[in-house]
Coordinates of C-alpha atoms (C1' of nucleotides) in Angstrom, one line a residue:
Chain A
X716 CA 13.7 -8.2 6.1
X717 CA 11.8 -11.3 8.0
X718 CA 9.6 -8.4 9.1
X719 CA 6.9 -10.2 6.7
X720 CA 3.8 -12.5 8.4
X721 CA 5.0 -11.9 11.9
X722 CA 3.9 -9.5 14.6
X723 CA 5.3 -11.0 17.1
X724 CA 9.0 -10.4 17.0
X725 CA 11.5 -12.5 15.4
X726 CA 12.9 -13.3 19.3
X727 CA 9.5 -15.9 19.7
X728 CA 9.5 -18.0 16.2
X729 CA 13.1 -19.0 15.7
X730 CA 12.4 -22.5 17.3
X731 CA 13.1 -24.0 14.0
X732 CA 14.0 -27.3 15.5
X733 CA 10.9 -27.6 17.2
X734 CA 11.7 -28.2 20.8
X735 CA 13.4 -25.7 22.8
X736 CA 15.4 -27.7 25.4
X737 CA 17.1 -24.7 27.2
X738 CA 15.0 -23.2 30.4
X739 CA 17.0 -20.1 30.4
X740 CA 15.1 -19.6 27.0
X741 CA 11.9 -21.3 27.9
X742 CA 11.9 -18.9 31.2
X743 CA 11.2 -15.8 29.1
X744 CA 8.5 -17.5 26.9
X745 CA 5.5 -16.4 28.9
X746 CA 7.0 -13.0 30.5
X747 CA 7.8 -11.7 26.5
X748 CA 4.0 -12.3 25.4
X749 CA 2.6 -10.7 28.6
X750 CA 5.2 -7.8 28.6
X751 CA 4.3 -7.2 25.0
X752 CA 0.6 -7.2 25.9
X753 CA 1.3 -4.4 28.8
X754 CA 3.7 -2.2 26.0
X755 CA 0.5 -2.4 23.5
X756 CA -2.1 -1.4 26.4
X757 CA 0.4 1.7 28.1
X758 CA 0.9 2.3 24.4
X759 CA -3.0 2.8 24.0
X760 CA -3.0 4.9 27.1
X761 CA -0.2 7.0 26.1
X762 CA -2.0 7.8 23.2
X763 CA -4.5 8.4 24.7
X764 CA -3.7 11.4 26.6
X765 CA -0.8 12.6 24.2
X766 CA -2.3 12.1 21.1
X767 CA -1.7 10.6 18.1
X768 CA 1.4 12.0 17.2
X769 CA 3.4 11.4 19.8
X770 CA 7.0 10.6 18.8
X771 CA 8.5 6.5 19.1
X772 CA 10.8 7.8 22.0
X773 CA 7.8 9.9 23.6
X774 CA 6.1 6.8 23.7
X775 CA 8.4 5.1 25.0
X776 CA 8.9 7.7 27.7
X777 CA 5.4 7.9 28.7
X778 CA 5.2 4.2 29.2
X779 CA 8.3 4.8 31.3
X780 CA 10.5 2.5 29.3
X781 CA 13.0 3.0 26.6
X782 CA 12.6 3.4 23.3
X783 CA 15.1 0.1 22.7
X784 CA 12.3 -2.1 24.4
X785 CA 9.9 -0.5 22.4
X786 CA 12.0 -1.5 19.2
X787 CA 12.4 -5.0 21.0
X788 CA 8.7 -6.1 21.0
X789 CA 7.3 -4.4 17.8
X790 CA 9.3 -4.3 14.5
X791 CA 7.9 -1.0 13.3
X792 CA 6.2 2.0 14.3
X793 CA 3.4 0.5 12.3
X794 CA 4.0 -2.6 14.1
X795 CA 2.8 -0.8 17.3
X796 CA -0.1 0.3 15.4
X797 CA -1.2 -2.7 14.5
X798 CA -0.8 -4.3 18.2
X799 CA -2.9 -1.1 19.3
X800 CA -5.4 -1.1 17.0
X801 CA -5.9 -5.3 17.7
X802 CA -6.0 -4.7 21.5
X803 CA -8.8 -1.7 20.2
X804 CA -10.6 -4.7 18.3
X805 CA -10.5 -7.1 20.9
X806 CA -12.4 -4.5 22.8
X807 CA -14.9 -4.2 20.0
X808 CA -15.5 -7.3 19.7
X809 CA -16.4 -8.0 22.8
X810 CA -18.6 -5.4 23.0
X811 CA -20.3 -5.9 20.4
X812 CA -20.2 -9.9 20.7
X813 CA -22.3 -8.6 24.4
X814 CA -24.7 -6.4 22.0
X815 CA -25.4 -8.2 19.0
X816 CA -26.5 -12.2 20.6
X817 CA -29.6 -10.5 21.4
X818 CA -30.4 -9.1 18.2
X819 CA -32.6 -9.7 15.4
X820 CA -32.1 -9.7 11.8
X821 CA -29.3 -7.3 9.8
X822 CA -30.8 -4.0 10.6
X823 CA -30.3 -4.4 15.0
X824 CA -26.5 -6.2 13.8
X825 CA -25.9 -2.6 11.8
X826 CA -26.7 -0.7 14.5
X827 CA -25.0 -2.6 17.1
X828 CA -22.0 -2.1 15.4
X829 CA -22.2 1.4 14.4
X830 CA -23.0 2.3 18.7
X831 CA -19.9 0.2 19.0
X832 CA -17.6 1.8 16.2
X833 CA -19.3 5.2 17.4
X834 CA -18.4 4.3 21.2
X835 CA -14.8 3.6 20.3
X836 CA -13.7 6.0 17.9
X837 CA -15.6 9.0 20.3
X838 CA -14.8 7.8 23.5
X839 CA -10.7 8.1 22.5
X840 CA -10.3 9.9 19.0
X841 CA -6.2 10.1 19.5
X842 CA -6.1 6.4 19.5
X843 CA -8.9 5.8 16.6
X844 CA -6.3 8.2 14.7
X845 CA -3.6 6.7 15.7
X846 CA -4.3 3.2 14.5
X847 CA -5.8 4.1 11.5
X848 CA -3.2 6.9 10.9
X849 CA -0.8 5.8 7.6
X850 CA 0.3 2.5 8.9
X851 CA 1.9 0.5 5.7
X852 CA 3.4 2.2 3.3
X853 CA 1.8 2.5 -0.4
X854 CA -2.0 3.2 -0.8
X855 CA -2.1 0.9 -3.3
X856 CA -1.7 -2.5 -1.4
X857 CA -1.3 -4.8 2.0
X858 CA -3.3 -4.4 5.2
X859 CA -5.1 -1.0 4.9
X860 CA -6.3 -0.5 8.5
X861 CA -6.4 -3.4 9.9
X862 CA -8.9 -1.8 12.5
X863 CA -11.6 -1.2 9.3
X864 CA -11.0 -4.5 7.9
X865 CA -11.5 -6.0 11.4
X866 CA -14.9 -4.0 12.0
X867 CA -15.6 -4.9 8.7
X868 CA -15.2 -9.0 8.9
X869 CA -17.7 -9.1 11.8
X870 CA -20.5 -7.7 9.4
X871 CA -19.5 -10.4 6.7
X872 CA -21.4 -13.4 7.8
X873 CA -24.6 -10.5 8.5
X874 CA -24.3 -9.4 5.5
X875 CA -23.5 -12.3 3.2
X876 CA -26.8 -13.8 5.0
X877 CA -28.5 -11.0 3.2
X878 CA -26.7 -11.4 -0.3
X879 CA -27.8 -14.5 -0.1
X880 CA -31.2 -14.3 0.4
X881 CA -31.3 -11.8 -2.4
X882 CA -30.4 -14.4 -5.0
X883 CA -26.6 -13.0 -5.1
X884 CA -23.7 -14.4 -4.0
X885 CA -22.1 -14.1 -0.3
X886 CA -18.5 -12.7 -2.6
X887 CA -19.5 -9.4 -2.0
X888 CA -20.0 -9.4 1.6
X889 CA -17.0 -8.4 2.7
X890 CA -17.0 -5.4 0.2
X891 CA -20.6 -4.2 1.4
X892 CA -18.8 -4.7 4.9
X893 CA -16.0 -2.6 4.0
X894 CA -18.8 0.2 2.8
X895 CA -20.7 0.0 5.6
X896 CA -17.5 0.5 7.5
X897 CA -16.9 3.2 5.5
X898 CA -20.1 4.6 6.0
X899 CA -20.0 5.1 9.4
X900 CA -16.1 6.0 9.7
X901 CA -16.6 9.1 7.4
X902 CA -20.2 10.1 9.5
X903 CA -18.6 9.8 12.4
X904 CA -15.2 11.9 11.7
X905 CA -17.7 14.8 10.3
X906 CA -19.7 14.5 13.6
X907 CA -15.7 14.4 15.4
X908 CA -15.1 17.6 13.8
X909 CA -18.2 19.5 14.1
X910 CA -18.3 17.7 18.1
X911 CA -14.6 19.6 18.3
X912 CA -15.6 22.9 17.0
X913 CA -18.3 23.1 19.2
X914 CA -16.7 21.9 22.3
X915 CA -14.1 24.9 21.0
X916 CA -16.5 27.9 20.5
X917 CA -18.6 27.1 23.9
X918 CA -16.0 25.7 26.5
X919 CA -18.3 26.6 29.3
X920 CA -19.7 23.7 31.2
X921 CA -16.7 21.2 31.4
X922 CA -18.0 17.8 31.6
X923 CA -21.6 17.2 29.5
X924 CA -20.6 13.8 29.2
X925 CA -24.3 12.9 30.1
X926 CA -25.5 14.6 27.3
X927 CA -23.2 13.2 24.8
X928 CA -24.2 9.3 25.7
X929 CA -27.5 10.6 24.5
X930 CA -26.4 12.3 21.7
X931 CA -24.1 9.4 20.6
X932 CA -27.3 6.8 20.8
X933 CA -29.4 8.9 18.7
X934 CA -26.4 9.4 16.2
X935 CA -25.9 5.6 16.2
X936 CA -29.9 5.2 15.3
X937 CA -29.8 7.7 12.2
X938 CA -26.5 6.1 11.2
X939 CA -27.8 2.9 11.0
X940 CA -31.2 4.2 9.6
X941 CA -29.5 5.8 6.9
X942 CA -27.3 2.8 6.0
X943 CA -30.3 0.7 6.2
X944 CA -33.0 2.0 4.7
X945 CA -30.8 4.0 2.3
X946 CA -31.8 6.5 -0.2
X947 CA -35.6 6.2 -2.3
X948 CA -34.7 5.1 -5.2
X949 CA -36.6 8.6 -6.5
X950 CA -38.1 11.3 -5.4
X951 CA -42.2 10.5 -5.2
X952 CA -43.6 13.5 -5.0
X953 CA -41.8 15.3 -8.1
X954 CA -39.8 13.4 -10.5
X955 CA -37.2 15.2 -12.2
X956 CA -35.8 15.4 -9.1
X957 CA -36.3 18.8 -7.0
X958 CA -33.0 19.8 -7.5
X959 CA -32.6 20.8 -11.3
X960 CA -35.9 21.9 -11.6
X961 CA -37.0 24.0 -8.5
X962 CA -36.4 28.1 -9.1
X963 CA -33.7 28.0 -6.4
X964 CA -30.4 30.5 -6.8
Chain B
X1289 CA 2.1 29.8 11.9
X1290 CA 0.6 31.8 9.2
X1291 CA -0.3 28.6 7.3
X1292 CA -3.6 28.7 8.4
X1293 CA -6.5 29.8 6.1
X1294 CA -5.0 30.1 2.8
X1295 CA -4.0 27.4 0.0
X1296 CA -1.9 30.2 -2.4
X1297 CA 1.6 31.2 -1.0
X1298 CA 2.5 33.9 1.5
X1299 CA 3.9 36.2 -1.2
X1300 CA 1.1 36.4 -2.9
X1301 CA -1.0 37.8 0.4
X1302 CA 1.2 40.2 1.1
X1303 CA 0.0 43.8 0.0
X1304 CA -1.1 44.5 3.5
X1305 CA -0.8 47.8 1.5
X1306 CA -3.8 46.9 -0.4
X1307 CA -2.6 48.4 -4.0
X1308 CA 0.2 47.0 -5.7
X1309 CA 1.5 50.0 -8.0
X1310 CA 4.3 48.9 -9.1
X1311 CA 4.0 47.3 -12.6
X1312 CA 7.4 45.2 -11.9
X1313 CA 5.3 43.8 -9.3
X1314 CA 1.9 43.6 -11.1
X1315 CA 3.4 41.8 -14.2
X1316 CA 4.1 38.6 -12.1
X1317 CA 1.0 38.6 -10.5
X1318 CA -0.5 36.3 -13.4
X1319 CA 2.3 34.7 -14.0
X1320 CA 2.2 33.0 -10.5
X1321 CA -1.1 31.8 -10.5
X1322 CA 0.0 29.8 -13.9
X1323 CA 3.0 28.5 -12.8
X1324 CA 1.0 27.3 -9.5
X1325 CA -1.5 25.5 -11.9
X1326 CA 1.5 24.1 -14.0
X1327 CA 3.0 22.6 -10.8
X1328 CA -0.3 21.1 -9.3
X1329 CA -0.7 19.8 -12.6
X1330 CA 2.9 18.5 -12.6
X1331 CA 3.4 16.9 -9.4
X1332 CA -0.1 14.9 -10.4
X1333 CA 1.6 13.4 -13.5
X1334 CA 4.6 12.8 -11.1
X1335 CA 2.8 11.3 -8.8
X1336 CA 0.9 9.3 -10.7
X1337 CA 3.6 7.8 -12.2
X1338 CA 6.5 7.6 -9.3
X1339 CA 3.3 6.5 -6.9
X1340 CA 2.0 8.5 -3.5
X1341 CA 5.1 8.1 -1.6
X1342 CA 7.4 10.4 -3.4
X1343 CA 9.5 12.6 -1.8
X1344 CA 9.4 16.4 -2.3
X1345 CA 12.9 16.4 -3.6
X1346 CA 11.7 13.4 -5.8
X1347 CA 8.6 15.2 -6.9
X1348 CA 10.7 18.3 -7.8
X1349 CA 12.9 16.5 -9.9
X1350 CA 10.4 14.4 -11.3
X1351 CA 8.7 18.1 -12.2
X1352 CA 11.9 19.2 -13.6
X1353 CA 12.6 22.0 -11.3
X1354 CA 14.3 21.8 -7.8
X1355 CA 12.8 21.9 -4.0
X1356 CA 12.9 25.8 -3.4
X1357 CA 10.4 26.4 -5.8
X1358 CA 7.6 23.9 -5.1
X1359 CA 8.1 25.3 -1.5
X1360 CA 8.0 29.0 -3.2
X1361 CA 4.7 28.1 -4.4
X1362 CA 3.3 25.9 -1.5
X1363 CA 3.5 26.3 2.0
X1364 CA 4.2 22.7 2.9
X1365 CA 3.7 18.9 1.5
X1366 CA 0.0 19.4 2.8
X1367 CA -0.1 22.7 0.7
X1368 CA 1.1 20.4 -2.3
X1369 CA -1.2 17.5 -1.6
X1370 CA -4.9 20.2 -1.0
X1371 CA -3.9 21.5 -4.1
X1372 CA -3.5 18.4 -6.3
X1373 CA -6.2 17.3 -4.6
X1374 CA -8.4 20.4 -5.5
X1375 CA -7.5 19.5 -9.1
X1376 CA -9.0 16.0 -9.2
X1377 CA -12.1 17.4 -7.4
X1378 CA -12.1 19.8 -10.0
X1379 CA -12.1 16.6 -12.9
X1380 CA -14.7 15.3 -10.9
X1381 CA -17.0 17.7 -10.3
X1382 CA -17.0 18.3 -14.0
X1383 CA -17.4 15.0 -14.6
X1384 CA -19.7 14.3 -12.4
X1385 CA -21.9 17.6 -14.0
X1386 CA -21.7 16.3 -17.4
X1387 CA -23.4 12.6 -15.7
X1388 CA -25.8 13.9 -13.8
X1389 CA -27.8 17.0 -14.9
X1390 CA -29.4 14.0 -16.8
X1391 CA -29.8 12.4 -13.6
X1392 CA -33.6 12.0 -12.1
X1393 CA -33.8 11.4 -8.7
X1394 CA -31.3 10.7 -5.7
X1395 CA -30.4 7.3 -6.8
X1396 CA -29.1 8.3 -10.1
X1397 CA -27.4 11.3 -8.4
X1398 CA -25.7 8.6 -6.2
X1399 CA -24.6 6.1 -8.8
X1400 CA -23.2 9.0 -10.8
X1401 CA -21.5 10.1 -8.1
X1402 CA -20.1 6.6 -7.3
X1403 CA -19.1 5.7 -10.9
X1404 CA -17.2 9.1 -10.8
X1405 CA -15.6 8.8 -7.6
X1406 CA -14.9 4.8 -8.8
X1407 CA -12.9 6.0 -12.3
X1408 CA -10.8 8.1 -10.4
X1409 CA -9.6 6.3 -7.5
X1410 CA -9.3 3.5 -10.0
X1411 CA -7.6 5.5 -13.0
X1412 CA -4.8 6.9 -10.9
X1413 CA -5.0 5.2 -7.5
X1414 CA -1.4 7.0 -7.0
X1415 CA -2.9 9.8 -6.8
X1416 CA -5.7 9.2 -5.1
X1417 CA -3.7 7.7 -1.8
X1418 CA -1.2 10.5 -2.4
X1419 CA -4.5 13.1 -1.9
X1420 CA -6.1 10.6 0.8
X1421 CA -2.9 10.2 2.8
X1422 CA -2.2 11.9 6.4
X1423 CA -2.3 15.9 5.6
X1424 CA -3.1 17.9 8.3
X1425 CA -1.5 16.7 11.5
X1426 CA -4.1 15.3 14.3
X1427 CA -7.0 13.3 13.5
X1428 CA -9.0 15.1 16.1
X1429 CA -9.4 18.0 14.2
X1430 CA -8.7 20.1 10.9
X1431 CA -10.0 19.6 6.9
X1432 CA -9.5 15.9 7.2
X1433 CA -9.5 14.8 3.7
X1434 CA -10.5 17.3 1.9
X1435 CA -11.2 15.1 -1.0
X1436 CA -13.5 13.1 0.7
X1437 CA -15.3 16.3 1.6
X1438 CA -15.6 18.2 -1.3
X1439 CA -16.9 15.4 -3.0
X1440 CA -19.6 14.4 0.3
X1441 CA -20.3 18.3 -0.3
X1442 CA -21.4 17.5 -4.3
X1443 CA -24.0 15.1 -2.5
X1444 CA -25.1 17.3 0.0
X1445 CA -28.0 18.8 -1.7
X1446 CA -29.7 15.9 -3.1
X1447 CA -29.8 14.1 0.3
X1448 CA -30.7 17.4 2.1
X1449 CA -33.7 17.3 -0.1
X1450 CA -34.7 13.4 0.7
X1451 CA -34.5 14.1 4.4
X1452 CA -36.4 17.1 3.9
X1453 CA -39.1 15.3 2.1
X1454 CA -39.0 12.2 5.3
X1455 CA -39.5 15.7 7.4
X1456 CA -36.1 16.1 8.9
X1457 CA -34.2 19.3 8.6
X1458 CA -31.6 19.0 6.4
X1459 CA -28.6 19.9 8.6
X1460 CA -28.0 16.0 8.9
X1461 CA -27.3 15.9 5.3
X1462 CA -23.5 16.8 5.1
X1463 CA -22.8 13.9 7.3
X1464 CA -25.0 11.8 5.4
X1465 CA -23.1 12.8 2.7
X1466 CA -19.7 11.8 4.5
X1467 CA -21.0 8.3 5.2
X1468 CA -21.9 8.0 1.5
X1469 CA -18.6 8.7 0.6
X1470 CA -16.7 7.0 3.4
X1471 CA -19.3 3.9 1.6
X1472 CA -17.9 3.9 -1.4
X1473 CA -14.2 4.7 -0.1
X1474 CA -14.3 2.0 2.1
X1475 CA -15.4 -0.7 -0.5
X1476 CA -13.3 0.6 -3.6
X1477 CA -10.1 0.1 -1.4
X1478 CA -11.0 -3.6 -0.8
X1479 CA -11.9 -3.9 -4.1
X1480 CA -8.9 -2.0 -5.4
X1481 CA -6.9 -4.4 -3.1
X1482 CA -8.2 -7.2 -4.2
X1483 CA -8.0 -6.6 -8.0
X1484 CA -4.3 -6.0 -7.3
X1485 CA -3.6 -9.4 -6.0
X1486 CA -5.6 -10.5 -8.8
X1487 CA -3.3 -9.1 -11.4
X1488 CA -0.3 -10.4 -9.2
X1489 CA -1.3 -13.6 -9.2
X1490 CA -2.3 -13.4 -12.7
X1491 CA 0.4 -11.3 -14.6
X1492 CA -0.4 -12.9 -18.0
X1493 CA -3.0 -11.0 -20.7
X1494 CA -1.2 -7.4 -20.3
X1495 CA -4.0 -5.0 -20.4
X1496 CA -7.8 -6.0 -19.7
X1497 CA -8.5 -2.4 -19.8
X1498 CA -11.5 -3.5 -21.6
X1499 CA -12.9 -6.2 -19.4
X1500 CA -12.1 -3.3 -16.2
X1501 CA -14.4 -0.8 -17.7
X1502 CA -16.8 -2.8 -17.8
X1503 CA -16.2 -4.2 -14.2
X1504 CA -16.4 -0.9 -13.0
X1505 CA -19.4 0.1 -14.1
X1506 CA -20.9 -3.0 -12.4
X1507 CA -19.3 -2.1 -9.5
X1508 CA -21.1 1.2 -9.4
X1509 CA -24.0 -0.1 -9.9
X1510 CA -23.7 -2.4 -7.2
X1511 CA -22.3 -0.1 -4.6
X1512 CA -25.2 2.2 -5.7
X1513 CA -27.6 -0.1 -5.0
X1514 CA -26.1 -1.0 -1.9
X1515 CA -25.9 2.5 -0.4
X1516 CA -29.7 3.4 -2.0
X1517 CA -31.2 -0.1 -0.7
X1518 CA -29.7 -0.5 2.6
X1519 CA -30.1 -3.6 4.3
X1520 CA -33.4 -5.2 5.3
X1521 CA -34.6 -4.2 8.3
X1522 CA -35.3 -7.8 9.1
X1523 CA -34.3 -11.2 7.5
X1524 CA -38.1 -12.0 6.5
X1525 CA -37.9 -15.9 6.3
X1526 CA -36.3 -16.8 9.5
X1527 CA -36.4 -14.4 12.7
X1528 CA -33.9 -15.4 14.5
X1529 CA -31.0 -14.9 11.6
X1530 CA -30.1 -17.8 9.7
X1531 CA -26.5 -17.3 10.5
X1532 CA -27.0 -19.1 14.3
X1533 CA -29.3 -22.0 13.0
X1534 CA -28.7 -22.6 9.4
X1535 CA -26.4 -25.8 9.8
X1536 CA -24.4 -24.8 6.9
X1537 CA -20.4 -25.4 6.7
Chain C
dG511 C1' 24.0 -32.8 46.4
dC512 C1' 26.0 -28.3 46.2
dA513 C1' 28.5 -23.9 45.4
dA514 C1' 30.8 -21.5 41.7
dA515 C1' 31.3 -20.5 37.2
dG516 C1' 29.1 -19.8 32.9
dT517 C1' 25.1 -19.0 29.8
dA518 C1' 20.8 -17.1 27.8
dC519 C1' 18.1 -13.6 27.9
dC520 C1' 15.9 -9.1 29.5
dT521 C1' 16.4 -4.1 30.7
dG522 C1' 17.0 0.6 29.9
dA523 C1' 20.3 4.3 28.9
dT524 C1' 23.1 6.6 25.5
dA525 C1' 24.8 7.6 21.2
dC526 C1' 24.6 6.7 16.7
dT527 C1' 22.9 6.6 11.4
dC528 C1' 19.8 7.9 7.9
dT529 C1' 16.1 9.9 5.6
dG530 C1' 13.0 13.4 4.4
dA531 C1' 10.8 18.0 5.4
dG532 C1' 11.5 22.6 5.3
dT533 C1' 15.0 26.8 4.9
dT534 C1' 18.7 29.8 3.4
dT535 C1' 22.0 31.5 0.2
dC536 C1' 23.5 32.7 -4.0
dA537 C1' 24.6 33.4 -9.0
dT538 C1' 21.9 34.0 -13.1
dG539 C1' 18.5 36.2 -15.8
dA540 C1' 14.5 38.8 -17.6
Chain D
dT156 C1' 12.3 44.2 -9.0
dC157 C1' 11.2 39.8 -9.2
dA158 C1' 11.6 34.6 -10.6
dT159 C1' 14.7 30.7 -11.1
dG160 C1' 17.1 26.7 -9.7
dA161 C1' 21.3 24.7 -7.6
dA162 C1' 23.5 23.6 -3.4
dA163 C1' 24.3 23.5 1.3
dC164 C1' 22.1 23.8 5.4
dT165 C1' 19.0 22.7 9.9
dC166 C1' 16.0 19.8 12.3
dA167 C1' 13.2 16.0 13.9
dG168 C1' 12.0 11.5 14.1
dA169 C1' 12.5 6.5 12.8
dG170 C1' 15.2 2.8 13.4
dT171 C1' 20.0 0.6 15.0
dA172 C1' 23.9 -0.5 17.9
dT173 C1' 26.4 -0.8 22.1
dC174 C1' 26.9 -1.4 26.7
dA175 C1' 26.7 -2.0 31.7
dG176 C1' 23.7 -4.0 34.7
dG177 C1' 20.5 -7.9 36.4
dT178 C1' 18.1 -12.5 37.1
dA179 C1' 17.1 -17.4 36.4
dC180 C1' 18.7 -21.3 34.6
dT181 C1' 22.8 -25.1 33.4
dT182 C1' 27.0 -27.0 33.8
dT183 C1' 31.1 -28.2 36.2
dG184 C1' 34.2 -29.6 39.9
dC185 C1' 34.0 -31.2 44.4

DNA sequence: GCAAAGTACCTGATACTCTGAGTTTCATGA
DNA sequence: TCATGAAACTCAGAGTATCAGGTACTTTGC
């Protein structure tokens, strides 16, 4: 219980009578937000390097505290999630907030985020899976990752620009958002996996990190080239399609 | 250990003597691949019903049998989940063949795809987060969802041929495919989310089955065009993005 | 005004409960 | 010879509770 619309823990909003005379309380006021901040960021880093999986009390141990204080400052295991993955999107945002001023119309904002989204989720794929791991419970409702819907809500004004234009209304916005979202979140874990096979099967040179800048710009330019310009509505040259037709197998 | 590339039980993999004489032996060997198919098929009903987050003990029960034998027939909860998850994608892709042979052209490959990937996640979303859910352990690797892929993999053809036809090699497609999917995955769980809250908030008419068929074939329609328009490469009117100037709100 | 006593809260260690995954054993039966 | 299902088991990880410190503030007695 009371672990409903709060992430920050039940210690900070029990001034019900709204002045808190008492220094010895006051004291602590500052020192608990910026102790939580430092849990959430050696979270992150712990994650980092141990992975995703990494047990509550590992955690704890690799941030070099207990797992009590961990327990103290986040409610849940999906409570430490969440402050991750917000530290994760504060990040983002700023990045892309850097990126995206200087650009022009919906199709440089789409690719802006997708280098951004790419960026993050390639540059530490343990905490990517970590904060968008299971989180709440059922499937069926509340927060789904928060990190998504997060990316997601910075493409809504973008996007609803364009519905608008279009004669619709800007309703659907955040669900294109959400798609586009998707879009690049399921690219980018195929690209993950075949990235992880390959760094598997040729573990030669260590550090191509050069190369994979590159590689990551020009994914970011056919991601957003796909979502933007999409699919032809049909094929030109034949038109039943070459599949069905063509003498193939 | 041994868990690694097969779906069916250890026992059944087990003549490392390749002939099985024994006709004691023989005479179950049928009988296991039916029960296995009876259990998918059970713990899907189950599941649908008692929702994704059922336990195995639960799910046995709910089956009418006990723990050892869904653990007989499947190596692990993952084991369970690939294989009821191999079941939808078996409903879909029949589905999805009966749509789409009459299907000209990528967009109408797409839209049939999405209206078939829309009924299920909608008919049983249960099931659907039950398939979706965690699996195999670290996000950095491993048959991620292997929902999500085998249906990207029904797609995979059709968009190998558009990029073929732009003059790309169609290696990109598979991810292409991914992003498609992810699209629609990402948007159908706002949407799914949302219509929940709706029917919270409004808990009156009892079943608007009706009126949701009929949503959801707008909604693949929309998404479809969505993912087969993209977005304008440029907001035409104004060039600097009417979000900045526009003094609206 | 100032020490001492008392208070409010934080810390981290240890030990606990509880739940759910996965295993083993066994009596029954074809 | 093999399948079945019940029951009891192990094991790990989430979350809780307790406790002996420690530090900064308040109150009290002088």
């Amino acid at each position: 219980m009371s672990r409903v619309a709060q992430d920050v823990v039940s210690e900070v909003d029990l001034p019900a009578g709204e002045e808190r005379s008492d220094g010895r309380s006051r004291r602590w006021d500052t020192h608990r937000a910026a102790r939580r901040d430092d849990l959430t960021h050696a979270a992150r880093r712990a994650v980092h390097h141990g992975g995703p999986e990494l047990s509550m009390d590992e955690i704890a141990t690799a941030i070099g505290t207990s797992k009590s204080i961990v327990y103290r400052y986040f409610n849940d295991r999906s409570g430490l999630q969440t402050a991750v993955g917000e530290a994760v999107m504060q990040d983002m945002g700023a990045a892309l907030s850097e990126v995206s001023h200087r650009a022009h119309g919906p199709h440089e904002v789409v690719r802006a985020m997708v280098g951004v989204y790419l960026g993050m989720i390639s540059s530490s794929p343990s905490v990517y899976a970590f904060v968008t791991r299971g989180g709440e419970a059922a499937g069926t409702a509340g927060p789904l990752s928060t990190l998504a819907d997060d990316a997601a809500a910075l493409l809504v004004p973008v996007l609803g620009d364009v519905l608008e234009e279009r004669g619709g209304n800007r309703d659907g916005a955040r669900m294109w958002a959400a798609g586009v979202i998707g879009f690049v979140r399921g690219a980018a874990e195929v690209w993950l996996a075949e990235r992880i096979e390959l760094e598997a099967a040729a573990a030669d040179r260590a550090t191509d990190d050069g190369a994979d800048a590159a590689d990551l710009d020009e994914l970011a330019d056919t991601l957003a080239d796909w979502i933007c310009a999409g699919t032809p509505a049909s094929t030109p040259s034949r038109p039943t399609a070459s599949r069905s037709t063509s003498p193939t197998s």
